[in-house]
Short mmCIF file of C-alpha atoms in Angstrom, two decimals:
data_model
loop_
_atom_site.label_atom_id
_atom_site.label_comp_id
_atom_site.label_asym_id
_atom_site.label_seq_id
_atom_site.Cartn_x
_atom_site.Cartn_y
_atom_site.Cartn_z
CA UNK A 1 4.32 -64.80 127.28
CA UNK A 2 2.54 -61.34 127.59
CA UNK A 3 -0.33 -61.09 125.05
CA UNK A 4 1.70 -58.21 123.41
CA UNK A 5 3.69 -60.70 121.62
CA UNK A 6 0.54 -62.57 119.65
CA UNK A 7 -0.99 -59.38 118.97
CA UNK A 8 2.61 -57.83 117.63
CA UNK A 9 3.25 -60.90 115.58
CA UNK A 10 0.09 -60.80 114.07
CA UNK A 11 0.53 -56.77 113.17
CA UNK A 12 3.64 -58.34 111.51
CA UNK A 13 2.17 -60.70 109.35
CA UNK A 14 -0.94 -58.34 108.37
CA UNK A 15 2.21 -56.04 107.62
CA UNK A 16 4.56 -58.91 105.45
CA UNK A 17 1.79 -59.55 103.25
CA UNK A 18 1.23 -55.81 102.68
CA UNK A 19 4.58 -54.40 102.53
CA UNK A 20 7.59 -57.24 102.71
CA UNK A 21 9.14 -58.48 105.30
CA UNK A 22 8.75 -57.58 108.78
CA UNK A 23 10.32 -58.89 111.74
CA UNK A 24 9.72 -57.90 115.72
CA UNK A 25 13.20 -56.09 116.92
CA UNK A 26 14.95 -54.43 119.77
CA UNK A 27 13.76 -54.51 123.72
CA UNK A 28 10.94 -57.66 122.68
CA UNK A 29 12.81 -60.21 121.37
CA UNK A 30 15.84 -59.47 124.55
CA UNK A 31 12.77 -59.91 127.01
CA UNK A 32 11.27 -63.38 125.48
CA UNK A 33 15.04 -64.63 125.69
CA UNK A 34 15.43 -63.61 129.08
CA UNK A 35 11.78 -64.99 129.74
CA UNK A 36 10.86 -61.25 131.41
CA UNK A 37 7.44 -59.86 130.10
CA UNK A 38 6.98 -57.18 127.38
CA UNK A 39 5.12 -54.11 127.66
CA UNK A 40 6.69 -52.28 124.12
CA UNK A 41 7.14 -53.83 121.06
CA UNK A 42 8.88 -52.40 117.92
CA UNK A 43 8.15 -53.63 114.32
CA UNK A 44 10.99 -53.15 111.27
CA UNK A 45 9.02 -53.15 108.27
CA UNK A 46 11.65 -53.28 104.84
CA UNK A 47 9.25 -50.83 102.92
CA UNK A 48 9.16 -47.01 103.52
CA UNK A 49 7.45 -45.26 106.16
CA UNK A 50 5.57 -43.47 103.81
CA UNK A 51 3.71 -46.53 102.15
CA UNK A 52 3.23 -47.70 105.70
CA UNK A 53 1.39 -44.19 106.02
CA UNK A 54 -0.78 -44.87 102.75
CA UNK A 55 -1.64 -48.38 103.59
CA UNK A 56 -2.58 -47.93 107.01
CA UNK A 57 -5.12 -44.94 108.10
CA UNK A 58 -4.36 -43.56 111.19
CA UNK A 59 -0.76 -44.12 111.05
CA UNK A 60 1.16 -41.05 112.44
CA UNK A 61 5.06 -40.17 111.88
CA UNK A 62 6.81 -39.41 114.32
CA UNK A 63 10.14 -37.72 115.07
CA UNK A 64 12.84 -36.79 112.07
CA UNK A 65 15.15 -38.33 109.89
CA UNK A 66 17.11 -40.14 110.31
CA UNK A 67 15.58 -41.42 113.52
CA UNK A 68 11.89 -41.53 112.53
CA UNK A 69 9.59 -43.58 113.23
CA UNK A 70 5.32 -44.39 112.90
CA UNK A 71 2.93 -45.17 115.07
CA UNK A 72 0.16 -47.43 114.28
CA UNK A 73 -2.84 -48.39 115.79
CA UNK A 74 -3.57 -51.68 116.30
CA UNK A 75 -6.16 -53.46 118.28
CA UNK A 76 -5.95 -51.07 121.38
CA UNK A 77 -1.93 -51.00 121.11
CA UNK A 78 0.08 -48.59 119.53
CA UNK A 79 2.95 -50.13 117.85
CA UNK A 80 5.95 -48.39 116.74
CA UNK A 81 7.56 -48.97 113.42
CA UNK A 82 10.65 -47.81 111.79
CA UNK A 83 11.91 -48.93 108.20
CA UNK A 84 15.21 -50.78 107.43
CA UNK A 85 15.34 -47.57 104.75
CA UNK A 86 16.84 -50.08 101.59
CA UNK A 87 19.20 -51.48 104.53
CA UNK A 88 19.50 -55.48 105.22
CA UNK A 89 18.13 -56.27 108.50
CA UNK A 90 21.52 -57.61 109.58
CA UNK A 91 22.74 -54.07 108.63
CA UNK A 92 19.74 -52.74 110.65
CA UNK A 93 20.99 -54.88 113.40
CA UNK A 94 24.76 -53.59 113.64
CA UNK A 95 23.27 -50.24 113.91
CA UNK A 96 21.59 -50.41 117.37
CA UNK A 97 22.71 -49.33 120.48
CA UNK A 98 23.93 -52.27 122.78
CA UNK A 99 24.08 -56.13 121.40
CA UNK A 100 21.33 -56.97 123.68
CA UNK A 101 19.47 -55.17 121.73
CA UNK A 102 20.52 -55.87 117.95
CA UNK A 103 17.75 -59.00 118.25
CA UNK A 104 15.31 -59.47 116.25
CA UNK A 105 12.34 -61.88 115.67
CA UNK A 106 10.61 -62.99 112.20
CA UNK A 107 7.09 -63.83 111.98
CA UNK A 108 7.95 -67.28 111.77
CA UNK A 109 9.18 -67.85 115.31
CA UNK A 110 12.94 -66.89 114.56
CA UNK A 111 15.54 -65.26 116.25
CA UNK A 112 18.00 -63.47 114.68
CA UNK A 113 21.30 -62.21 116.57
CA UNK A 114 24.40 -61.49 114.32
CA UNK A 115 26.38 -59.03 116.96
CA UNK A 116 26.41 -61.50 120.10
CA UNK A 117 23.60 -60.06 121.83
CA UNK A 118 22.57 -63.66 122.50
CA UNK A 119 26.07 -64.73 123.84
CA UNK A 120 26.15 -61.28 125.85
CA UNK A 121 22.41 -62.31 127.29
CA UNK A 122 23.81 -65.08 128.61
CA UNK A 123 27.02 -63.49 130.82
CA UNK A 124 24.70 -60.60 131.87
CA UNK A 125 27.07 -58.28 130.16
CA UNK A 126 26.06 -54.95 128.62
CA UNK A 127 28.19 -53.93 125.54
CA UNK A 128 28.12 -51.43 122.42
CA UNK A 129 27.11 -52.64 119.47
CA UNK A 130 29.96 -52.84 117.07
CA UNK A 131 32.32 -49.37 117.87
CA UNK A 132 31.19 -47.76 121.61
CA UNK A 133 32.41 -44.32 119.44
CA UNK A 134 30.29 -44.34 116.96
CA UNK A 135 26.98 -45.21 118.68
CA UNK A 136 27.41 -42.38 121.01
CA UNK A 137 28.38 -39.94 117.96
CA UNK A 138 24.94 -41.07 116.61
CA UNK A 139 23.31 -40.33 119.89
CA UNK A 140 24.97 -39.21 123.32
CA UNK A 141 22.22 -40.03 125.17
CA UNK A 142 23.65 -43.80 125.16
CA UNK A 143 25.88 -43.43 127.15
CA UNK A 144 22.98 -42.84 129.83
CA UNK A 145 21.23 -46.05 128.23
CA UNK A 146 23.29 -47.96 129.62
CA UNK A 147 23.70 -47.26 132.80
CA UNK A 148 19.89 -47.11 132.88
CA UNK A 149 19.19 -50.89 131.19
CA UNK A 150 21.89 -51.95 134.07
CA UNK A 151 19.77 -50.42 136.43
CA UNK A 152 16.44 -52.27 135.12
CA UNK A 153 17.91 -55.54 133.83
CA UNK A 154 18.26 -57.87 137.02
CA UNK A 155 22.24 -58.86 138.05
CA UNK A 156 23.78 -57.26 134.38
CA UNK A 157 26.77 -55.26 134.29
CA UNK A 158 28.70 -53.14 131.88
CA UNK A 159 31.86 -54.44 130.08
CA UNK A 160 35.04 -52.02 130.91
CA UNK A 161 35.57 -50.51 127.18
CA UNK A 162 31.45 -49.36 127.41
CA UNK A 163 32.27 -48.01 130.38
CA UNK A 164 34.99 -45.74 129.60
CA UNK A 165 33.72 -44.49 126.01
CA UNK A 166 30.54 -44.16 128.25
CA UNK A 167 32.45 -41.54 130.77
CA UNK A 168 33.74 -39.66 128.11
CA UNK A 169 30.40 -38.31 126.34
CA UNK A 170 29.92 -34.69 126.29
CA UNK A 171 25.88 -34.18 127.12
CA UNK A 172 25.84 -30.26 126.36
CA UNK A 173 23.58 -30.78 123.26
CA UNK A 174 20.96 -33.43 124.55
CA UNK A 175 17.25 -31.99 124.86
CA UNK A 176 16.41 -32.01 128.83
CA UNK A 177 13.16 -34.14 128.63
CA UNK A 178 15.35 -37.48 126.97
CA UNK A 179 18.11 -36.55 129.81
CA UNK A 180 14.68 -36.78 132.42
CA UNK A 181 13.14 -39.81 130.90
CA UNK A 182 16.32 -41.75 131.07
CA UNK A 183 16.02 -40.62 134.68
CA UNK A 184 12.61 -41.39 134.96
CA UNK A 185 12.81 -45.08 133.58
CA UNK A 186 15.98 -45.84 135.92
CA UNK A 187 13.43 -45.28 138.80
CA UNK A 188 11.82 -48.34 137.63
CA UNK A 189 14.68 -50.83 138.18
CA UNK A 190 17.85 -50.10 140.97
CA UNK A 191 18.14 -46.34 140.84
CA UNK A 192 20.75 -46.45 143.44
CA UNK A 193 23.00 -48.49 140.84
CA UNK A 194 21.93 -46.07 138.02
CA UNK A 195 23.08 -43.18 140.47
CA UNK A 196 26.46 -44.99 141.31
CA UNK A 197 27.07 -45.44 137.78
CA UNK A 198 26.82 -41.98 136.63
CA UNK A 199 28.96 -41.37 140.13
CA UNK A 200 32.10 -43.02 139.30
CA UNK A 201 31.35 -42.11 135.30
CA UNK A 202 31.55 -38.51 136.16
CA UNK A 203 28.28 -37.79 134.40
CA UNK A 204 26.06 -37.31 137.41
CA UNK A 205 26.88 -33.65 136.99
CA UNK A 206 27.41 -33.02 133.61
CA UNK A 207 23.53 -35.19 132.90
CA UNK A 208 21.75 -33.38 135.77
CA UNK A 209 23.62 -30.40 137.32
CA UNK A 210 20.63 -30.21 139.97
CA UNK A 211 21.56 -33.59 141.33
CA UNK A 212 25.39 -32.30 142.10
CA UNK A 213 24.47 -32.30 145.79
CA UNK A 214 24.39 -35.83 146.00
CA UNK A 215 27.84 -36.08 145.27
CA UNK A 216 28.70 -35.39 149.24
CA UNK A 217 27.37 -36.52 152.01
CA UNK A 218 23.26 -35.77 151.01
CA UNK A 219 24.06 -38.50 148.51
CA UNK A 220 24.71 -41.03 151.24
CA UNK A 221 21.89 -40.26 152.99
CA UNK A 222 19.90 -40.69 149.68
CA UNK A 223 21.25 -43.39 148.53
CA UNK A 224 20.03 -45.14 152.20
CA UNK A 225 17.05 -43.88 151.80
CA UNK A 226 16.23 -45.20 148.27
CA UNK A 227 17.72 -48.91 148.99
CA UNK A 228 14.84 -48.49 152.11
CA UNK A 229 12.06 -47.41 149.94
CA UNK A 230 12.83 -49.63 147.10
CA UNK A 231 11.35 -53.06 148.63
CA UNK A 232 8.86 -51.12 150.28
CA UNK A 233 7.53 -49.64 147.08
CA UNK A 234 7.67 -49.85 143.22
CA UNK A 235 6.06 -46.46 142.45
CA UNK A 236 8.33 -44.52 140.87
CA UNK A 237 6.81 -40.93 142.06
CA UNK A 238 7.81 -42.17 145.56
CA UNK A 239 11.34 -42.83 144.04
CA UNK A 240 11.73 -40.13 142.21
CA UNK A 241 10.73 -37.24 144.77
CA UNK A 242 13.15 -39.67 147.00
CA UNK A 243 16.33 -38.75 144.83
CA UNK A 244 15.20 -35.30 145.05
CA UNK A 245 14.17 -35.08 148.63
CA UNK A 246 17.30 -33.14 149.70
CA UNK A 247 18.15 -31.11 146.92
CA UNK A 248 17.88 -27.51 147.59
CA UNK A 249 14.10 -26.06 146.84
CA UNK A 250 15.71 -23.66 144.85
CA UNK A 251 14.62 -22.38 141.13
CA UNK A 252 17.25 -24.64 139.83
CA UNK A 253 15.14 -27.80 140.55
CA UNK A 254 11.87 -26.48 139.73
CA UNK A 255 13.27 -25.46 136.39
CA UNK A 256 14.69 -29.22 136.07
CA UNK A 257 11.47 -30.70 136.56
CA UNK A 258 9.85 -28.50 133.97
CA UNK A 259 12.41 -28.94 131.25
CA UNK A 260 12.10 -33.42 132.27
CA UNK A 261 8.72 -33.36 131.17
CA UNK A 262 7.78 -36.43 133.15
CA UNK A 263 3.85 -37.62 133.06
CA UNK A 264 1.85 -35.32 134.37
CA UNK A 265 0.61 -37.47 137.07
CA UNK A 266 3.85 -38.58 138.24
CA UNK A 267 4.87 -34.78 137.96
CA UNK A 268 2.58 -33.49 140.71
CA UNK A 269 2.69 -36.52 143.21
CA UNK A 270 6.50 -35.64 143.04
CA UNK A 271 6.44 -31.72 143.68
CA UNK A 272 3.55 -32.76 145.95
CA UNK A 273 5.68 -34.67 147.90
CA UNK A 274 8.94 -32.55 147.63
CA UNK A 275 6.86 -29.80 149.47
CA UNK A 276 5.88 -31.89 152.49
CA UNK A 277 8.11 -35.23 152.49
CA UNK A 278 11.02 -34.39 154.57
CA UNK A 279 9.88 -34.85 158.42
CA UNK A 280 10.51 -31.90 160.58
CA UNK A 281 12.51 -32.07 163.80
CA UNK A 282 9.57 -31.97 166.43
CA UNK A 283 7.25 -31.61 163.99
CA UNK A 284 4.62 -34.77 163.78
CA UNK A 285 4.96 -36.64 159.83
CA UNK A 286 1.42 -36.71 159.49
CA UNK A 287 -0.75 -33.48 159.66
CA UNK A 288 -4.23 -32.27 159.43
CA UNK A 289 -3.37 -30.75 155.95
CA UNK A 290 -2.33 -34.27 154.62
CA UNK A 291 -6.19 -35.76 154.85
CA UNK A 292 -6.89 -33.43 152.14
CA UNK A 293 -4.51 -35.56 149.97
CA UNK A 294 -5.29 -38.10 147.58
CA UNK A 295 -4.68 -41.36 149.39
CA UNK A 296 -1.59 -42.22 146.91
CA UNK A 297 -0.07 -39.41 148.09
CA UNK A 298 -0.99 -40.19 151.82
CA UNK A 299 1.29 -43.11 151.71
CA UNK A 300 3.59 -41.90 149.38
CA UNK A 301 4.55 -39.34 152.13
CA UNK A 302 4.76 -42.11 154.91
CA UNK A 303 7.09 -44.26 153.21
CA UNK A 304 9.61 -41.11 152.20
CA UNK A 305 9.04 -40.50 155.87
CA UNK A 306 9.34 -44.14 156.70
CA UNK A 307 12.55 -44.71 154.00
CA UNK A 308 14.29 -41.77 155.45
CA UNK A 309 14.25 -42.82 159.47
CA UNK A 310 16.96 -44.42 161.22
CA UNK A 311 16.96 -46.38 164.58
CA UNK A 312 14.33 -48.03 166.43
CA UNK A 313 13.09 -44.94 168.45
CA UNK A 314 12.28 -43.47 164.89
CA UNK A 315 10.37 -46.58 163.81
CA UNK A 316 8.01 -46.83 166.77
CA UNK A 317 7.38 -42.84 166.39
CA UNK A 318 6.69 -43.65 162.16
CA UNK A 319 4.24 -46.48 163.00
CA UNK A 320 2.31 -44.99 165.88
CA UNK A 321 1.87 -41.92 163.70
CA UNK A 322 0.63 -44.17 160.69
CA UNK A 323 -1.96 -45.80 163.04
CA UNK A 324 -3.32 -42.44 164.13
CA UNK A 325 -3.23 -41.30 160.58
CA UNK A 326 -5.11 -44.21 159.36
CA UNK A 327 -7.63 -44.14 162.46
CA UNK A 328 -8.31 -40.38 160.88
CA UNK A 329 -8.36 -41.22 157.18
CA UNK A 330 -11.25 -43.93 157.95
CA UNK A 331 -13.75 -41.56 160.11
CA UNK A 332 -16.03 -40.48 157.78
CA UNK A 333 -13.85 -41.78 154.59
CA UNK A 334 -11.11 -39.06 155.12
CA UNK A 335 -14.16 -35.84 154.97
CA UNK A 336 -13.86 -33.26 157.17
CA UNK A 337 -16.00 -33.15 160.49
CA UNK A 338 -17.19 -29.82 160.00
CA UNK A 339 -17.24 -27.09 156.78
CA UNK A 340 -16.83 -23.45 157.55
CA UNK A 341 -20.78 -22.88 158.01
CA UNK A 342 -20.80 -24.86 161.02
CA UNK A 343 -17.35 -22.77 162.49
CA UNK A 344 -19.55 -19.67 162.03
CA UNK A 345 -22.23 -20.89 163.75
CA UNK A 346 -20.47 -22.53 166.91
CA UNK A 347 -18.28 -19.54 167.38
CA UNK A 348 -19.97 -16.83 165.70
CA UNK A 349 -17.28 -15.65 163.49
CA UNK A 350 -17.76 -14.14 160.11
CA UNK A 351 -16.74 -15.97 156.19
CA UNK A 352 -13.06 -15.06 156.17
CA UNK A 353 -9.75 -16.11 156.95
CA UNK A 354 -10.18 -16.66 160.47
CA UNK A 355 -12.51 -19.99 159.34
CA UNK A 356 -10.22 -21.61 157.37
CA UNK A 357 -7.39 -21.33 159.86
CA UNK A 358 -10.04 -23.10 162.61
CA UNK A 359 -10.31 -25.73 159.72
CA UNK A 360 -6.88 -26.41 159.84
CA UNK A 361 -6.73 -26.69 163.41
CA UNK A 362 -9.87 -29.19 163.55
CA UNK A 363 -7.69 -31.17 160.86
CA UNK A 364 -4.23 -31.01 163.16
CA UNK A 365 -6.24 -32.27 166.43
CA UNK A 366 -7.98 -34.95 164.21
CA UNK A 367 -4.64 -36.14 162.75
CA UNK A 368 -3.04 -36.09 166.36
CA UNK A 369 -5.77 -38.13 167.65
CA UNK A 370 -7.02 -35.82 169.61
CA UNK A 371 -10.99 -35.84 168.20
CA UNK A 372 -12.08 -38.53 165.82
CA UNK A 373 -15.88 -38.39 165.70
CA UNK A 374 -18.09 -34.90 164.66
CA UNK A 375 -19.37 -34.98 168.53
CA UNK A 376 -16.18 -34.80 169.83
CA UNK A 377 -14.85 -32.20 167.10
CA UNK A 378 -17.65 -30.05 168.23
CA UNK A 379 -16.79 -30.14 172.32
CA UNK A 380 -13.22 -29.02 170.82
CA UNK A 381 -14.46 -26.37 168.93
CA UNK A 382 -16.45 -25.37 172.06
CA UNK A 383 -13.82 -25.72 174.51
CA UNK A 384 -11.85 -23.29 172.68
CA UNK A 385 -14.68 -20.50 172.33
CA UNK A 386 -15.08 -21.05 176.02
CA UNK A 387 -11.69 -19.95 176.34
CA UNK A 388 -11.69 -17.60 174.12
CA UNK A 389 -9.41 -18.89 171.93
CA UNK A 390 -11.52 -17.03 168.57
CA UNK A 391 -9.39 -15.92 165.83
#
């Protein structure tokens, strides 16, 4: 059990004695029953968010009515709570979005499951709770749900009636950033599956117009590329600038990637990426500019490189690159051989432009394997004013 759990279910009964009954619900209570860990747990307290507010300092409301919610700070967590609102919790229950998720647990070690979601854990089956209509009137966005908890729950499909009310939603009105962190969390699980879902659903388009490329034949090839990457990697920056490796660099995607609002972190390693991740016909995969990058990124772009290569001939190129790569990245911890004050000096050339583009040559030879040590960087840089090969 993931120490989430003790610490939730003792937020609970701090909680019960303060304000009624409170009971562990949604995404925890499906995860203990499928014996999978939990990293989120959500709280139903019966009393109103407000009192939750004046009890407990520190407590912050979030979102709006109807679908509101607090956050509260507990014991380095942050718990989210929302009320039953003078509802029963088995009327709390019929309201969710998918049976697998109308669980809940009581502080006393109980389960309670009064729409099937235990029978429906048990097939691997993914249904609406109660009518498929009226959960997505409440909230379109289900309809990407799940396709996305398919994606992320190991060997569960969706039942044919979800499916079809699914494949009907109209998206027009859903805020971009929930339409990019559905996308985002699919990248967790089998995003190929989450792809072919929205596929054959017809809502690839009509969720994310950028992605309509992959609808041809650059949705083959990136489909094959993310069933290669996937055991090779679970970071979901890789996966993500994977899916968008092909789409046009146009100001359609960069707009889409603005309006997702993914983490910031993932964010960059995936535009990061996106501008140097595709391999170049004669071009090498691993250049001098790329010791400059973090090393995350380093191997991010060698397994898009690595994910996106077919045939033998291609794999021995991809893994004598890597080794030269690596040989450069541990000389001197990745650091350049020589700054731009020692380029003056050896060729006598004044601060300006010309310096930084005999940086980025040093780099390219040291990333070829051409130079490795400072000694032999400066017989290069020699060599070539002998010449006269001077910017």
């Amino acid at each position: 059990m993931d120490d989430v759990i003790p610490s939730a279910l003792d937020l609970a009964r701090h909680l019960e004695g303060e304000l009624g009954p409170t009971v562990l619900v949604g995404g925890a209570p499906r995860d203990l029953l499928l014996g999978r860990s939990c990293r989120d747990v959500d709280l139903a307290v019966s009393a109103p968010l407000q009192a939750l507010v004046e009890a407990r300092p520190g407590t912050r409301l979030v979102g709006r009515p109807p679908r509101q919610s607090a956050l509260l700070p507990w014991r380095g967590r942050r718990f989210e709570i929302v009320s039953l609102q003078g509802l029963s919790l088995e009327e709390e229950l019929a309201r969710r979005d998918l049976t697998v998720n109308a669980l809940a647990l009581t502080t006393g070690g109980r389960f309670v499951d009064v729409c099937g979601g235990g029978q429906d854990l048990a097939l691997g089956r993914l249904r609406f709770n109660g009518s498929a209509r009226e959960r997505l009137s409440e909230d379109p966005l289900r309809a990407l749900r799940i396709f996305r908890f398919a994606a992320t729950l190991p060997a569960f499909s969706v039942d044919r009636a979800s499916f079809e009310a699914a494949s009907a939603v109209d998206l027009a009105s859903t805020a971009p950033d929930r339409l990019g962190g559905e996308l985002l969390r699919a990248a967790s699980g089998d995003l190929p599956l989450f792809l072919e879902h929205l596929g054959r659903s017809g809502l690839l388009e009509r969720a994310y117009p950028v992605l309509s490329p992959l609808a041809g034949d650059i949705g083959e090839k990136t489909i094959r590329r993310l069933k290669r990457l996937g055991p090779l990697s679970s970071d979901v920056a890789f996966r993500l600038a994977a899916l968008l490796l092909d789409i046009p660099r146009d100001r359609a995607l960069a707009e889409a990637l603005v309006s997702w609002r993914w983490p910031r972190e993932i964010a960059a390693t995936v535009r990061r990426l996106l501008a140097d991740g595709a391999p170049r016909p004669g071009e090498p995969l691993f250049a001098g500019r790329h010791l400059r990058w973090r090393p995350r990124e380093r191997q991010g772009l060698f397994l898009l490189a690595r994910a996106g290569l077919d045939g033998d001939a291609e794999g021995r190129r991809w893994f004598e690159e890597r080794k030269r790569a690596l040989a450069a990245e541990l000389s001197d911890g990745g650091k350049r051989l020589f700054d731009g004050l020692d380029v003056m000096a050896v060729l006598a050339l004044p601060p300006g432009r010309a310096v930084g583009q005999v940086l980025d040559d040093l780099d390219d030879a040291r990333a070829g394997g051409a130079i490795a040590t400072r000694a032999e960087a400066l017989a290069w840089l020699e060599a070539r004013k002998r010449r006269g090969d001077v910017p």
